[in-house]
Coordinates of C-alpha atoms in Angstrom, one line a residue:
X1 CA 0.9 -5.4 28.1
X2 CA -1.9 -6.1 30.5
X3 CA -5.6 -6.1 29.8
X4 CA -8.9 -7.7 30.5
X5 CA -9.0 -11.5 29.9
X6 CA -10.8 -12.2 26.6
X7 CA -10.0 -8.8 25.1
X8 CA -9.1 -9.0 21.4
X9 CA -6.4 -6.8 19.8
X10 CA -7.7 -5.9 16.4
X11 CA -5.1 -3.6 14.8
X12 CA -1.4 -2.8 14.9
X13 CA 0.7 -0.2 13.2
X14 CA 3.7 2.0 13.7
X15 CA 7.0 3.3 12.3
X16 CA 9.4 0.9 14.0
X17 CA 9.8 -1.9 16.5
X18 CA 10.3 0.7 19.3
X19 CA 7.4 3.0 18.3
X20 CA 4.1 1.4 17.4
X21 CA 0.4 1.2 18.5
X22 CA -2.0 -1.6 19.2
X23 CA -5.7 -1.1 19.4
X24 CA -8.0 -3.4 21.4
X25 CA -11.8 -4.1 21.3
X26 CA -12.7 -3.9 24.9
X27 CA -15.8 -2.4 26.3
X28 CA -13.9 0.8 26.5
X29 CA -11.5 0.4 23.5
X30 CA -7.9 1.2 24.4
X31 CA -4.9 2.5 22.4
X32 CA -1.7 0.9 23.5
X33 CA 1.7 2.5 22.7
X34 CA 5.1 0.6 22.9
X35 CA 8.1 2.9 23.2
X36 CA 10.7 0.2 23.1
X37 CA 10.7 -0.5 26.8
X38 CA 7.2 -0.2 28.2
X39 CA 3.5 0.0 27.3
X40 CA 1.2 2.9 27.9
X41 CA -2.5 2.8 27.2
X42 CA -5.3 5.3 27.1
X43 CA -8.9 5.1 25.8
X44 CA -9.3 5.8 22.0
X45 CA -12.1 8.2 22.7
X46 CA -14.6 6.0 20.8
X47 CA -16.9 3.1 21.8
X48 CA -16.1 1.4 18.4
X49 CA -13.0 -0.7 18.0
X50 CA -10.2 0.4 15.6
X51 CA -9.7 -2.3 13.0
X52 CA -7.4 -0.6 10.4
X53 CA -4.1 1.2 11.1
X54 CA -1.5 2.6 8.7
X55 CA 1.7 4.4 9.6
X56 CA 3.3 6.4 6.8
X57 CA 5.8 7.9 9.3
X58 CA 6.3 8.2 13.0
X59 CA 4.4 11.5 12.9
X60 CA 1.8 10.4 10.4
X61 CA -0.4 7.5 11.5
X62 CA -4.0 6.9 10.5
X63 CA -6.5 4.6 12.3
X64 CA -10.1 3.7 11.4
X65 CA -12.9 1.9 13.2
X66 CA -14.8 -0.8 11.3
X67 CA -18.1 1.0 11.7
X68 CA -19.5 4.4 12.7
X69 CA -17.5 6.2 10.0
X70 CA -14.7 7.2 12.5
X71 CA -11.1 8.0 11.7
X72 CA -8.2 9.2 13.8
X73 CA -4.8 10.8 12.9
X74 CA -1.6 11.1 14.9
X75 CA 0.7 14.0 14.0
X76 CA 3.6 13.0 16.2
X77 CA 2.3 14.9 19.2
X78 CA -1.4 14.0 19.6
X79 CA -4.2 11.9 18.2
X80 CA -7.3 13.7 16.9
X81 CA -10.5 12.4 15.4
X82 CA -11.0 13.3 11.7
X83 CA -13.9 13.4 9.3
X84 CA -14.3 10.6 6.8
X85 CA -17.0 9.6 4.3
X86 CA -20.0 7.7 5.7
X87 CA -18.9 4.1 5.3
X88 CA -17.9 0.9 7.2
X89 CA -14.1 0.8 6.6
X90 CA -12.7 -2.6 5.7
X91 CA -9.2 -1.7 4.7
X92 CA -6.7 1.0 3.5
X93 CA -4.2 0.9 0.6
X94 CA -1.9 3.6 -0.7
X95 CA 1.7 4.8 -0.8
X96 CA 1.5 8.1 1.1
X97 CA -0.7 10.2 3.4
X98 CA -1.6 12.4 0.5
X99 CA -2.6 9.6 -1.7
X100 CA -4.4 6.6 -0.3
X101 CA -7.8 4.8 -0.6
X102 CA -10.3 3.7 2.0
X103 CA -12.3 0.7 0.9
X104 CA -15.4 -0.7 2.6
X105 CA -19.1 -0.8 2.4
X106 CA -22.2 1.4 2.7
X107 CA -23.3 1.1 6.4
X108 CA -25.8 -1.8 6.9
X109 CA -25.2 -2.9 3.3
X110 CA -23.1 -5.1 1.1
X111 CA -22.5 -2.4 -1.5
X112 CA -18.8 -1.8 -1.8
X113 CA -17.4 1.7 -1.9
X114 CA -14.0 3.4 -2.3
X115 CA -12.8 6.9 -1.4
X116 CA -9.5 8.5 -2.3
X117 CA -7.7 11.0 0.0
X118 CA -5.4 13.5 -1.7
X119 CA -4.1 15.2 1.4
X120 CA -7.0 17.7 1.5
X121 CA -10.3 16.1 0.4
X122 CA -12.0 12.8 -0.1
X123 CA -13.2 11.8 -3.6
X124 CA -15.5 8.8 -4.2
X125 CA -14.1 6.3 -6.7
X126 CA -15.8 3.6 -8.8
X127 CA -15.3 -0.1 -8.2
X128 CA -16.1 -2.7 -10.8
X129 CA -19.7 -4.0 -10.4
X130 CA -18.4 -7.5 -11.4
X131 CA -16.3 -7.8 -8.2
X132 CA -18.3 -9.8 -5.6
X133 CA -15.6 -10.5 -3.0
X134 CA -14.7 -9.0 0.3
X135 CA -12.1 -6.2 0.8
X136 CA -9.6 -8.0 3.1
X137 CA -5.9 -7.8 2.3
X138 CA -4.0 -5.0 0.5
X139 CA -0.5 -4.4 -1.0
X140 CA 0.9 -1.2 -2.6
X141 CA 3.6 -1.7 -5.2
X142 CA 3.4 2.0 -6.4
X143 CA 0.8 4.8 -6.4
X144 CA -0.4 3.4 -9.8
X145 CA -0.2 -0.3 -8.8
X146 CA -2.4 -1.2 -5.8
X147 CA -3.9 -4.6 -5.0
X148 CA -6.9 -5.6 -2.9
X149 CA -7.9 -9.2 -2.3
X150 CA -10.8 -11.0 -0.7
X151 CA -10.4 -14.0 1.7
X152 CA -10.1 -16.3 -1.3
X153 CA -8.9 -15.8 -4.9
X154 CA -12.0 -17.3 -6.4
X155 CA -13.8 -13.9 -7.0
X156 CA -10.6 -12.4 -8.4
X157 CA -9.1 -9.2 -7.0
X158 CA -9.0 -5.5 -7.5
X159 CA -6.1 -3.6 -8.9
X160 CA -5.7 0.2 -9.2
X161 CA -3.7 1.1 -12.3
X162 CA -3.4 4.9 -11.6
X163 CA -6.6 5.6 -13.6
X164 CA -9.2 3.2 -12.5
X165 CA -10.0 0.1 -10.4
X166 CA -9.9 -3.1 -12.5
X167 CA -11.3 -6.5 -11.7
X168 CA -8.7 -9.1 -12.5
X169 CA -8.5 -12.9 -12.1
X170 CA -6.2 -15.5 -10.8
X171 CA -6.0 -18.5 -13.2
X172 CA -8.6 -21.1 -12.2
X173 CA -6.1 -23.8 -11.4
X174 CA -4.5 -21.7 -8.8
X175 CA -7.5 -20.4 -6.9
X176 CA -7.8 -20.9 -3.2
X177 CA -7.6 -19.0 0.1
X178 CA -6.0 -15.6 0.3
X179 CA -4.9 -15.3 4.0
X180 CA -2.7 -12.2 3.3
X181 CA -0.7 -10.6 0.5
X182 CA 2.5 -8.6 0.2
X183 CA 4.6 -7.0 -2.5
X184 CA 8.4 -6.8 -2.9
X185 CA 11.0 -6.8 -5.7
X186 CA 8.4 -6.7 -8.5
X187 CA 6.5 -9.7 -7.1
X188 CA 3.1 -10.0 -5.5
X189 CA 2.9 -12.8 -2.9
X190 CA -0.3 -14.4 -1.7
X191 CA -0.3 -16.9 1.1
X192 CA -3.1 -19.5 1.2
X193 CA -2.2 -21.0 4.6
X194 CA -0.6 -24.0 2.8
X195 CA 1.4 -22.5 -0.1
X196 CA 2.3 -19.3 -1.9
X197 CA 0.9 -17.8 -5.1
X198 CA 3.3 -15.4 -7.0
X199 CA 2.5 -12.8 -9.6
X200 CA 5.7 -11.8 -11.4
X201 CA 6.1 -10.4 -14.8
X202 CA 2.4 -10.8 -15.4
X203 CA 2.5 -14.5 -14.7
X204 CA 0.9 -16.4 -11.8
X205 CA 2.6 -19.4 -10.3
X206 CA 2.4 -21.6 -7.2
X207 CA 5.4 -21.9 -4.8
X208 CA 5.5 -24.4 -1.9
X209 CA 6.3 -23.3 1.6
X210 CA 9.8 -24.1 3.0
X211 CA 10.1 -27.7 4.2
X212 CA 9.9 -28.2 8.0
X213 CA 10.4 -31.2 10.2
X214 CA 6.8 -31.8 11.0
X215 CA 4.3 -34.1 9.3
X216 CA 1.6 -31.4 9.4
X217 CA 3.8 -28.9 7.7
X218 CA 4.0 -25.2 7.8
X219 CA 1.1 -22.8 8.0
X220 CA 1.6 -19.1 7.1
X221 CA -1.2 -16.6 7.6
X222 CA 0.4 -13.2 7.8
X223 CA 2.8 -11.4 5.4
X224 CA 4.7 -8.2 5.7
X225 CA 7.3 -6.4 3.6
X226 CA 10.5 -4.8 4.8
X227 CA 10.9 -2.0 2.2
X228 CA 14.5 -1.4 3.1
X229 CA 15.6 -4.9 1.8
X230 CA 12.5 -5.8 -0.4
X231 CA 12.1 -8.9 1.8
X232 CA 8.8 -10.5 2.5
X233 CA 8.3 -12.1 5.9
X234 CA 5.6 -14.6 6.8
X235 CA 4.3 -15.5 10.2
X236 CA 2.4 -18.6 11.3
X237 CA 3.1 -21.9 12.9
X238 CA 4.4 -25.4 12.5
X239 CA 2.1 -28.3 13.2
X240 CA -1.6 -28.5 14.2
X241 CA -3.1 -27.4 17.5
X242 CA -5.4 -30.4 17.6
X243 CA -2.6 -33.0 17.4
X244 CA 0.1 -31.6 19.6
X245 CA 2.5 -28.7 20.2
X246 CA 2.0 -25.6 18.1
X247 CA 5.5 -24.1 17.5
X248 CA 5.5 -20.6 16.2
X249 CA 7.4 -20.2 13.0
X250 CA 8.6 -17.2 11.0
X251 CA 9.6 -17.8 7.4
X252 CA 11.7 -15.4 5.4
X253 CA 11.4 -15.3 1.6
X254 CA 13.4 -12.9 -0.5
X255 CA 11.0 -12.1 -3.3
X256 CA 12.7 -12.2 -6.7
X257 CA 11.2 -11.6 -10.1
X258 CA 11.2 -14.5 -12.5

């Protein structure tokens, strides 16, 4: 991949390691496609950067800009712009392209909003007024069990139970940063950057990261689930950039209930 120095890559999504898209935030935002052997890029068609991508299948990929109420859909042959509700999109959560939620805010406002797509139309949902966090990380356990977290666990989190969005809490002794979340094998994982929080069988607990041979320890900031094996993967680094070498690290943690 080649691009302008300083360009940031804001979103990534696809169906496999040989078929995925990366979106940048250059002056003319580009959509990059990796086919397993080479990159190809074209303008997205918008002056606003795409910040949210979700692939439900190789021929069913959705992308949304963070502002300007813009959405795009790939049908396996071509990308086209789609109509979405007036909102600044923060994130997406759902289990299929005929049942997912867009969550974000009213433009130029901090008022949070949520819209549900049923495959045909958008319907506005209701979020608890008590929730004062951001809408940052998401995980979908099932169509009636969706999670949305802020950047910390202090304000609690949102959970869709199939009927309504609920504002739920992490026990006070376990609160901290929520860098990313993932769900596998009946367990919700939250990485703080220094350790894991686990929600299993309705109980929260803390779990340390794997031990590494570095006095600064392991830092994990991104999580992803392989649905084929119900395995959670974490990506981050070992050590601290300010004191020496940063060595990229990937930690595998098979999520087990209990």
